[in-house]
Amino acid sequence: MNAVKEFLLAIPVPLWLKIMLASMIPFVEARYAILFFTDMGMPFWQLFCLSILGNMIPVPIIILVFRPILNWLKKTKLLHKFAEKMEQRTVKKAAQVQKYEALGLLILVALPLPGTGALTGSMVAALLNMRMKYALPVILLGSVIATFITTGSLGLIVNFIQMF
């Protein structure tokens, strides 16, 4: 993760854009983008809002194009196996979500674990043919919850360490 942070810091763009770009990276997303930039002097609420906004930018795009791109990739010789693996991984998560629909999607996105988050939630929503007007608010809420969990945990750890 340090390599990702160093790469982002080296890009000659404003800090707010670096935060948003970090939030769009799979496995980093909003929840870890905040951790990358907490020491940069930006007020927490701005950092939080920029991270969430950046995390949500690819969501509607993924919901709209994931399934057609996946179907096209499955037809290619070179990327067929990759597309099959991606579909299997997403279908596995989709099966868990399908039972509980919006609540399942919320839980998937809100758990701050590798392989979960807004981007995975978007792919699952696409495979489940969820309507954008239902999927977007659920994914946004899940992203906010995951980010609060992550940053809240960090705050507790920092306060604990400062006690000693």
mmCIF file with all atom_site columns, C-alpha atoms in Angstrom:
data_model
loop_
_atom_site.group_PDB
_atom_site.id
_atom_site.type_symbol
_atom_site.label_atom_id
_atom_site.label_alt_id
_atom_site.label_comp_id
_atom_site.label_asym_id
_atom_site.label_entity_id
_atom_site.label_seq_id
_atom_site.pdbx_PDB_ins_code
_atom_site.Cartn_x
_atom_site.Cartn_y
_atom_site.Cartn_z
_atom_site.occupancy
_atom_site.B_iso_or_equiv
_atom_site.pdbx_formal_charge
_atom_site.auth_seq_id
_atom_site.auth_comp_id
_atom_site.auth_asym_id
_atom_site.auth_atom_id
_atom_site.pdbx_PDB_model_num
ATOM 1   C CA . MET A 1 1   ? 0.000   0.000   0.000   1.00 0.00 ? 1   MET A CA 1
ATOM 2   C CA . ASN A 1 2   ? 2.935   2.359   0.604   1.00 0.00 ? 2   ASN A CA 1
ATOM 3   C CA . ALA A 1 3   ? 3.893   2.062   -3.066  1.00 0.00 ? 3   ALA A CA 1
ATOM 4   C CA . VAL A 1 4   ? 0.383   3.185   -4.048  1.00 0.00 ? 4   VAL A CA 1
ATOM 5   C CA . LYS A 1 5   ? 0.575   6.151   -1.660  1.00 0.00 ? 5   LYS A CA 1
ATOM 6   C CA . GLU A 1 6   ? 4.025   7.159   -2.918  1.00 0.00 ? 6   GLU A CA 1
ATOM 7   C CA . PHE A 1 7   ? 2.840   6.901   -6.515  1.00 0.00 ? 7   PHE A CA 1
ATOM 8   C CA . LEU A 1 8   ? -0.175  9.093   -5.777  1.00 0.00 ? 8   LEU A CA 1
ATOM 9   C CA . LEU A 1 9   ? 1.914   11.671  -3.928  1.00 0.00 ? 9   LEU A CA 1
ATOM 10  C CA . ALA A 1 10  ? 4.304   11.898  -6.899  1.00 0.00 ? 10  ALA A CA 1
ATOM 11  C CA . ILE A 1 11  ? 1.529   12.787  -9.372  1.00 0.00 ? 11  ILE A CA 1
ATOM 12  C CA . PRO A 1 12  ? 1.643   16.544  -10.072 1.00 0.00 ? 12  PRO A CA 1
ATOM 13  C CA . VAL A 1 13  ? -2.043  17.255  -9.386  1.00 0.00 ? 13  VAL A CA 1
ATOM 14  C CA . PRO A 1 14  ? -3.771  18.987  -6.465  1.00 0.00 ? 14  PRO A CA 1
ATOM 15  C CA . LEU A 1 15  ? -4.219  17.047  -3.214  1.00 0.00 ? 15  LEU A CA 1
ATOM 16  C CA . TRP A 1 16  ? -8.007  16.890  -3.588  1.00 0.00 ? 16  TRP A CA 1
ATOM 17  C CA . LEU A 1 17  ? -7.616  15.109  -6.917  1.00 0.00 ? 17  LEU A CA 1
ATOM 18  C CA . LYS A 1 18  ? -5.062  12.667  -5.470  1.00 0.00 ? 18  LYS A CA 1
ATOM 19  C CA . ILE A 1 19  ? -7.573  11.779  -2.748  1.00 0.00 ? 19  ILE A CA 1
ATOM 20  C CA . MET A 1 20  ? -10.331 11.191  -5.283  1.00 0.00 ? 20  MET A CA 1
ATOM 21  C CA . LEU A 1 21  ? -8.045  9.107   -7.523  1.00 0.00 ? 21  LEU A CA 1
ATOM 22  C CA . ALA A 1 22  ? -6.954  6.976   -4.562  1.00 0.00 ? 22  ALA A CA 1
ATOM 23  C CA . SER A 1 23  ? -10.623 6.371   -3.732  1.00 0.00 ? 23  SER A CA 1
ATOM 24  C CA . MET A 1 24  ? -11.209 4.924   -7.202  1.00 0.00 ? 24  MET A CA 1
ATOM 25  C CA . ILE A 1 25  ? -8.510  2.248   -6.855  1.00 0.00 ? 25  ILE A CA 1
ATOM 26  C CA . PRO A 1 26  ? -9.831  -1.255  -6.082  1.00 0.00 ? 26  PRO A CA 1
ATOM 27  C CA . PHE A 1 27  ? -8.882  -2.463  -2.587  1.00 0.00 ? 27  PHE A CA 1
ATOM 28  C CA . VAL A 1 28  ? -8.022  1.125   -1.582  1.00 0.00 ? 28  VAL A CA 1
ATOM 29  C CA . GLU A 1 29  ? -11.354 2.873   -2.137  1.00 0.00 ? 29  GLU A CA 1
ATOM 30  C CA . ALA A 1 30  ? -12.557 5.612   0.238   1.00 0.00 ? 30  ALA A CA 1
ATOM 31  C CA . ARG A 1 31  ? -11.893 3.699   3.415   1.00 0.00 ? 31  ARG A CA 1
ATOM 32  C CA . TYR A 1 32  ? -8.130  3.486   2.871   1.00 0.00 ? 32  TYR A CA 1
ATOM 33  C CA . ALA A 1 33  ? -7.677  6.688   0.856   1.00 0.00 ? 33  ALA A CA 1
ATOM 34  C CA . ILE A 1 34  ? -8.431  8.581   4.055   1.00 0.00 ? 34  ILE A CA 1
ATOM 35  C CA . LEU A 1 35  ? -5.697  6.667   5.843   1.00 0.00 ? 35  LEU A CA 1
ATOM 36  C CA . PHE A 1 36  ? -3.231  7.592   3.083   1.00 0.00 ? 36  PHE A CA 1
ATOM 37  C CA . PHE A 1 37  ? -3.844  11.308  3.427   1.00 0.00 ? 37  PHE A CA 1
ATOM 38  C CA . THR A 1 38  ? -4.662  11.941  7.099   1.00 0.00 ? 38  THR A CA 1
ATOM 39  C CA . ASP A 1 39  ? -1.239  13.485  7.667   1.00 0.00 ? 39  ASP A CA 1
ATOM 40  C CA . MET A 1 40  ? -1.513  16.014  4.832   1.00 0.00 ? 40  MET A CA 1
ATOM 41  C CA . GLY A 1 41  ? -3.185  18.768  6.884   1.00 0.00 ? 41  GLY A CA 1
ATOM 42  C CA . MET A 1 42  ? -6.630  18.649  5.277   1.00 0.00 ? 42  MET A CA 1
ATOM 43  C CA . PRO A 1 43  ? -9.626  18.841  7.632   1.00 0.00 ? 43  PRO A CA 1
ATOM 44  C CA . PHE A 1 44  ? -11.116 15.386  8.215   1.00 0.00 ? 44  PHE A CA 1
ATOM 45  C CA . TRP A 1 45  ? -14.575 16.267  6.903   1.00 0.00 ? 45  TRP A CA 1
ATOM 46  C CA . GLN A 1 46  ? -13.085 17.442  3.563   1.00 0.00 ? 46  GLN A CA 1
ATOM 47  C CA . LEU A 1 47  ? -10.946 14.326  3.325   1.00 0.00 ? 47  LEU A CA 1
ATOM 48  C CA . PHE A 1 48  ? -13.982 12.169  4.091   1.00 0.00 ? 48  PHE A CA 1
ATOM 49  C CA . CYS A 1 49  ? -16.223 13.880  1.510   1.00 0.00 ? 49  CYS A CA 1
ATOM 50  C CA . LEU A 1 50  ? -13.581 13.791  -1.239  1.00 0.00 ? 50  LEU A CA 1
ATOM 51  C CA . SER A 1 51  ? -12.895 10.111  -0.549  1.00 0.00 ? 51  SER A CA 1
ATOM 52  C CA . ILE A 1 52  ? -16.564 9.169   -0.722  1.00 0.00 ? 52  ILE A CA 1
ATOM 53  C CA . LEU A 1 53  ? -17.118 11.278  -3.852  1.00 0.00 ? 53  LEU A CA 1
ATOM 54  C CA . GLY A 1 54  ? -14.099 9.731   -5.568  1.00 0.00 ? 54  GLY A CA 1
ATOM 55  C CA . ASN A 1 55  ? -15.225 6.256   -4.559  1.00 0.00 ? 55  ASN A CA 1
ATOM 56  C CA . MET A 1 56  ? -18.674 6.821   -6.077  1.00 0.00 ? 56  MET A CA 1
ATOM 57  C CA . ILE A 1 57  ? -17.530 8.186   -9.459  1.00 0.00 ? 57  ILE A CA 1
ATOM 58  C CA . PRO A 1 58  ? -16.918 4.761   -11.061 1.00 0.00 ? 58  PRO A CA 1
ATOM 59  C CA . VAL A 1 59  ? -20.018 3.142   -9.510  1.00 0.00 ? 59  VAL A CA 1
ATOM 60  C CA . PRO A 1 60  ? -22.660 4.126   -12.120 1.00 0.00 ? 60  PRO A CA 1
ATOM 61  C CA . ILE A 1 61  ? -20.198 3.435   -14.930 1.00 0.00 ? 61  ILE A CA 1
ATOM 62  C CA . ILE A 1 62  ? -19.513 -0.064  -13.600 1.00 0.00 ? 62  ILE A CA 1
ATOM 63  C CA . ILE A 1 63  ? -23.221 -0.767  -13.151 1.00 0.00 ? 63  ILE A CA 1
ATOM 64  C CA . LEU A 1 64  ? -23.890 0.230   -16.761 1.00 0.00 ? 64  LEU A CA 1
ATOM 65  C CA . VAL A 1 65  ? -20.945 -1.418  -18.541 1.00 0.00 ? 65  VAL A CA 1
ATOM 66  C CA . PHE A 1 66  ? -19.766 -4.341  -16.391 1.00 0.00 ? 66  PHE A CA 1
ATOM 67  C CA . ARG A 1 67  ? -22.053 -6.989  -17.840 1.00 0.00 ? 67  ARG A CA 1
ATOM 68  C CA . PRO A 1 68  ? -21.580 -6.048  -21.543 1.00 0.00 ? 68  PRO A CA 1
ATOM 69  C CA . ILE A 1 69  ? -17.794 -5.835  -21.132 1.00 0.00 ? 69  ILE A CA 1
ATOM 70  C CA . LEU A 1 70  ? -17.690 -9.141  -19.269 1.00 0.00 ? 70  LEU A CA 1
ATOM 71  C CA . ASN A 1 71  ? -19.731 -10.826 -22.007 1.00 0.00 ? 71  ASN A CA 1
ATOM 72  C CA . TRP A 1 72  ? -17.422 -9.410  -24.669 1.00 0.00 ? 72  TRP A CA 1
ATOM 73  C CA . LEU A 1 73  ? -14.283 -10.514 -22.769 1.00 0.00 ? 73  LEU A CA 1
ATOM 74  C CA . LYS A 1 74  ? -15.663 -14.043 -22.481 1.00 0.00 ? 74  LYS A CA 1
ATOM 75  C CA . LYS A 1 75  ? -15.792 -14.195 -26.282 1.00 0.00 ? 75  LYS A CA 1
ATOM 76  C CA . THR A 1 76  ? -12.112 -13.285 -26.690 1.00 0.00 ? 76  THR A CA 1
ATOM 77  C CA . LYS A 1 77  ? -9.428  -15.922 -26.805 1.00 0.00 ? 77  LYS A CA 1
ATOM 78  C CA . LEU A 1 78  ? -6.865  -13.991 -24.791 1.00 0.00 ? 78  LEU A CA 1
ATOM 79  C CA . LEU A 1 79  ? -9.026  -12.819 -21.872 1.00 0.00 ? 79  LEU A CA 1
ATOM 80  C CA . HIS A 1 80  ? -11.647 -15.571 -21.721 1.00 0.00 ? 80  HIS A CA 1
ATOM 81  C CA . LYS A 1 81  ? -10.225 -17.227 -18.583 1.00 0.00 ? 81  LYS A CA 1
ATOM 82  C CA . PHE A 1 82  ? -9.804  -13.892 -16.813 1.00 0.00 ? 82  PHE A CA 1
ATOM 83  C CA . ALA A 1 83  ? -13.419 -12.960 -17.570 1.00 0.00 ? 83  ALA A CA 1
ATOM 84  C CA . GLU A 1 84  ? -14.657 -16.351 -16.384 1.00 0.00 ? 84  GLU A CA 1
ATOM 85  C CA . LYS A 1 85  ? -12.767 -16.006 -13.081 1.00 0.00 ? 85  LYS A CA 1
ATOM 86  C CA . MET A 1 86  ? -14.063 -12.484 -12.563 1.00 0.00 ? 86  MET A CA 1
ATOM 87  C CA . GLU A 1 87  ? -17.599 -13.597 -13.285 1.00 0.00 ? 87  GLU A CA 1
ATOM 88  C CA . GLN A 1 88  ? -17.316 -16.579 -10.920 1.00 0.00 ? 88  GLN A CA 1
ATOM 89  C CA . ARG A 1 89  ? -15.977 -14.359 -8.137  1.00 0.00 ? 89  ARG A CA 1
ATOM 90  C CA . THR A 1 90  ? -18.719 -11.792 -8.632  1.00 0.00 ? 90  THR A CA 1
ATOM 91  C CA . VAL A 1 91  ? -21.484 -14.408 -8.997  1.00 0.00 ? 91  VAL A CA 1
ATOM 92  C CA . LYS A 1 92  ? -20.348 -15.949 -5.713  1.00 0.00 ? 92  LYS A CA 1
ATOM 93  C CA . LYS A 1 93  ? -20.794 -12.590 -3.980  1.00 0.00 ? 93  LYS A CA 1
ATOM 94  C CA . ALA A 1 94  ? -24.016 -11.946 -5.893  1.00 0.00 ? 94  ALA A CA 1
ATOM 95  C CA . ALA A 1 95  ? -25.526 -15.191 -4.620  1.00 0.00 ? 95  ALA A CA 1
ATOM 96  C CA . GLN A 1 96  ? -24.984 -14.016 -1.055  1.00 0.00 ? 96  GLN A CA 1
ATOM 97  C CA . VAL A 1 97  ? -26.469 -10.613 -1.823  1.00 0.00 ? 97  VAL A CA 1
ATOM 98  C CA . GLN A 1 98  ? -29.440 -11.831 -3.877  1.00 0.00 ? 98  GLN A CA 1
ATOM 99  C CA . LYS A 1 99  ? -31.142 -13.438 -0.904  1.00 0.00 ? 99  LYS A CA 1
ATOM 100 C CA . TYR A 1 100 ? -31.340 -10.154 1.013   1.00 0.00 ? 100 TYR A CA 1
ATOM 101 C CA . GLU A 1 101 ? -31.358 -7.781  -1.994  1.00 0.00 ? 101 GLU A CA 1
ATOM 102 C CA . ALA A 1 102 ? -30.642 -4.178  -0.913  1.00 0.00 ? 102 ALA A CA 1
ATOM 103 C CA . LEU A 1 103 ? -29.676 -5.163  2.638   1.00 0.00 ? 103 LEU A CA 1
ATOM 104 C CA . GLY A 1 104 ? -27.289 -7.802  1.276   1.00 0.00 ? 104 GLY A CA 1
ATOM 105 C CA . LEU A 1 105 ? -25.707 -5.258  -1.056  1.00 0.00 ? 105 LEU A CA 1
ATOM 106 C CA . LEU A 1 106 ? -25.398 -2.789  1.826   1.00 0.00 ? 106 LEU A CA 1
ATOM 107 C CA . ILE A 1 107 ? -23.627 -5.377  3.985   1.00 0.00 ? 107 ILE A CA 1
ATOM 108 C CA . LEU A 1 108 ? -21.306 -6.356  1.119   1.00 0.00 ? 108 LEU A CA 1
ATOM 109 C CA . VAL A 1 109 ? -20.252 -2.760  0.541   1.00 0.00 ? 109 VAL A CA 1
ATOM 110 C CA . ALA A 1 110 ? -20.170 -1.726  4.219   1.00 0.00 ? 110 ALA A CA 1
ATOM 111 C CA . LEU A 1 111 ? -17.813 -4.477  5.400   1.00 0.00 ? 111 LEU A CA 1
ATOM 112 C CA . PRO A 1 112 ? -14.298 -3.026  5.175   1.00 0.00 ? 112 PRO A CA 1
ATOM 113 C CA . LEU A 1 113 ? -12.657 -6.246  4.015   1.00 0.00 ? 113 LEU A CA 1
ATOM 114 C CA . PRO A 1 114 ? -10.606 -7.039  0.908   1.00 0.00 ? 114 PRO A CA 1
ATOM 115 C CA . GLY A 1 115 ? -12.896 -7.966  -1.969  1.00 0.00 ? 115 GLY A CA 1
ATOM 116 C CA . THR A 1 116 ? -15.789 -5.894  -0.694  1.00 0.00 ? 116 THR A CA 1
ATOM 117 C CA . GLY A 1 117 ? -16.633 -2.243  -1.234  1.00 0.00 ? 117 GLY A CA 1
ATOM 118 C CA . ALA A 1 118 ? -18.321 0.044   -3.705  1.00 0.00 ? 118 ALA A CA 1
ATOM 119 C CA . LEU A 1 119 ? -16.596 -1.337  -6.792  1.00 0.00 ? 119 LEU A CA 1
ATOM 120 C CA . THR A 1 120 ? -17.434 -4.962  -5.993  1.00 0.00 ? 120 THR A CA 1
ATOM 121 C CA . GLY A 1 121 ? -20.936 -3.875  -4.989  1.00 0.00 ? 121 GLY A CA 1
ATOM 122 C CA . SER A 1 122 ? -21.328 -2.204  -8.386  1.00 0.00 ? 122 SER A CA 1
ATOM 123 C CA . MET A 1 123 ? -20.331 -5.387  -10.202 1.00 0.00 ? 123 MET A CA 1
ATOM 124 C CA . VAL A 1 124 ? -22.757 -7.412  -8.089  1.00 0.00 ? 124 VAL A CA 1
ATOM 125 C CA . ALA A 1 125 ? -25.548 -4.901  -8.727  1.00 0.00 ? 125 ALA A CA 1
ATOM 126 C CA . ALA A 1 126 ? -24.859 -5.172  -12.465 1.00 0.00 ? 126 ALA A CA 1
ATOM 127 C CA . LEU A 1 127 ? -25.005 -8.969  -12.420 1.00 0.00 ? 127 LEU A CA 1
ATOM 128 C CA . LEU A 1 128 ? -28.220 -8.896  -10.398 1.00 0.00 ? 128 LEU A CA 1
ATOM 129 C CA . ASN A 1 129 ? -29.743 -6.349  -12.805 1.00 0.00 ? 129 ASN A CA 1
ATOM 130 C CA . MET A 1 130 ? -30.436 -3.959  -9.927  1.00 0.00 ? 130 MET A CA 1
ATOM 131 C CA . ARG A 1 131 ? -31.867 -0.661  -11.038 1.00 0.00 ? 131 ARG A CA 1
ATOM 132 C CA . MET A 1 132 ? -29.477 2.250   -10.733 1.00 0.00 ? 132 MET A CA 1
ATOM 133 C CA . LYS A 1 133 ? -31.894 4.255   -8.576  1.00 0.00 ? 133 LYS A CA 1
ATOM 134 C CA . TYR A 1 134 ? -31.860 1.451   -5.960  1.00 0.00 ? 134 TYR A CA 1
ATOM 135 C CA . ALA A 1 135 ? -28.222 0.405   -6.210  1.00 0.00 ? 135 ALA A CA 1
ATOM 136 C CA . LEU A 1 136 ? -26.590 3.863   -6.029  1.00 0.00 ? 136 LEU A CA 1
ATOM 137 C CA . PRO A 1 137 ? -28.005 4.971   -2.646  1.00 0.00 ? 137 PRO A CA 1
ATOM 138 C CA . VAL A 1 138 ? -27.304 1.556   -1.099  1.00 0.00 ? 138 VAL A CA 1
ATOM 139 C CA . ILE A 1 139 ? -23.718 1.561   -2.369  1.00 0.00 ? 139 ILE A CA 1
ATOM 140 C CA . LEU A 1 140 ? -23.233 5.161   -1.190  1.00 0.00 ? 140 LEU A CA 1
ATOM 141 C CA . LEU A 1 141 ? -24.506 4.323   2.296   1.00 0.00 ? 141 LEU A CA 1
ATOM 142 C CA . GLY A 1 142 ? -22.334 1.198   2.422   1.00 0.00 ? 142 GLY A CA 1
ATOM 143 C CA . SER A 1 143 ? -19.282 3.192   1.394   1.00 0.00 ? 143 SER A CA 1
ATOM 144 C CA . VAL A 1 144 ? -19.961 5.772   4.111   1.00 0.00 ? 144 VAL A CA 1
ATOM 145 C CA . ILE A 1 145 ? -20.373 3.029   6.731   1.00 0.00 ? 145 ILE A CA 1
ATOM 146 C CA . ALA A 1 146 ? -17.171 1.212   5.667   1.00 0.00 ? 146 ALA A CA 1
ATOM 147 C CA . THR A 1 147 ? -15.241 4.473   5.735   1.00 0.00 ? 147 THR A CA 1
ATOM 148 C CA . PHE A 1 148 ? -16.570 5.355   9.193   1.00 0.00 ? 148 PHE A CA 1
ATOM 149 C CA . ILE A 1 149 ? -15.651 1.884   10.464  1.00 0.00 ? 149 ILE A CA 1
ATOM 150 C CA . THR A 1 150 ? -12.127 2.171   9.088   1.00 0.00 ? 150 THR A CA 1
ATOM 151 C CA . THR A 1 151 ? -11.454 5.733   10.210  1.00 0.00 ? 151 THR A CA 1
ATOM 152 C CA . GLY A 1 152 ? -13.154 5.161   13.566  1.00 0.00 ? 152 GLY A CA 1
ATOM 153 C CA . SER A 1 153 ? -10.938 2.148   14.167  1.00 0.00 ? 153 SER A CA 1
ATOM 154 C CA . LEU A 1 154 ? -7.891  4.230   13.287  1.00 0.00 ? 154 LEU A CA 1
ATOM 155 C CA . GLY A 1 155 ? -8.977  6.931   15.736  1.00 0.00 ? 155 GLY A CA 1
ATOM 156 C CA . LEU A 1 156 ? -9.360  4.386   18.524  1.00 0.00 ? 156 LEU A CA 1
ATOM 157 C CA . ILE A 1 157 ? -5.935  2.894   17.825  1.00 0.00 ? 157 ILE A CA 1
ATOM 158 C CA . VAL A 1 158 ? -4.224  6.288   17.689  1.00 0.00 ? 158 VAL A CA 1
ATOM 159 C CA . ASN A 1 159 ? -5.872  7.401   20.938  1.00 0.00 ? 159 ASN A CA 1
ATOM 160 C CA . PHE A 1 160 ? -4.885  4.117   22.588  1.00 0.00 ? 160 PHE A CA 1
ATOM 161 C CA . ILE A 1 161 ? -1.253  4.483   21.476  1.00 0.00 ? 161 ILE A CA 1
ATOM 162 C CA . GLN A 1 162 ? -1.131  8.109   22.659  1.00 0.00 ? 162 GLN A CA 1
ATOM 163 C CA . MET A 1 163 ? -2.127  6.954   26.151  1.00 0.00 ? 163 MET A CA 1
ATOM 164 C CA . PHE A 1 164 ? 1.294   5.315   26.520  1.00 0.00 ? 164 PHE A CA 1
#
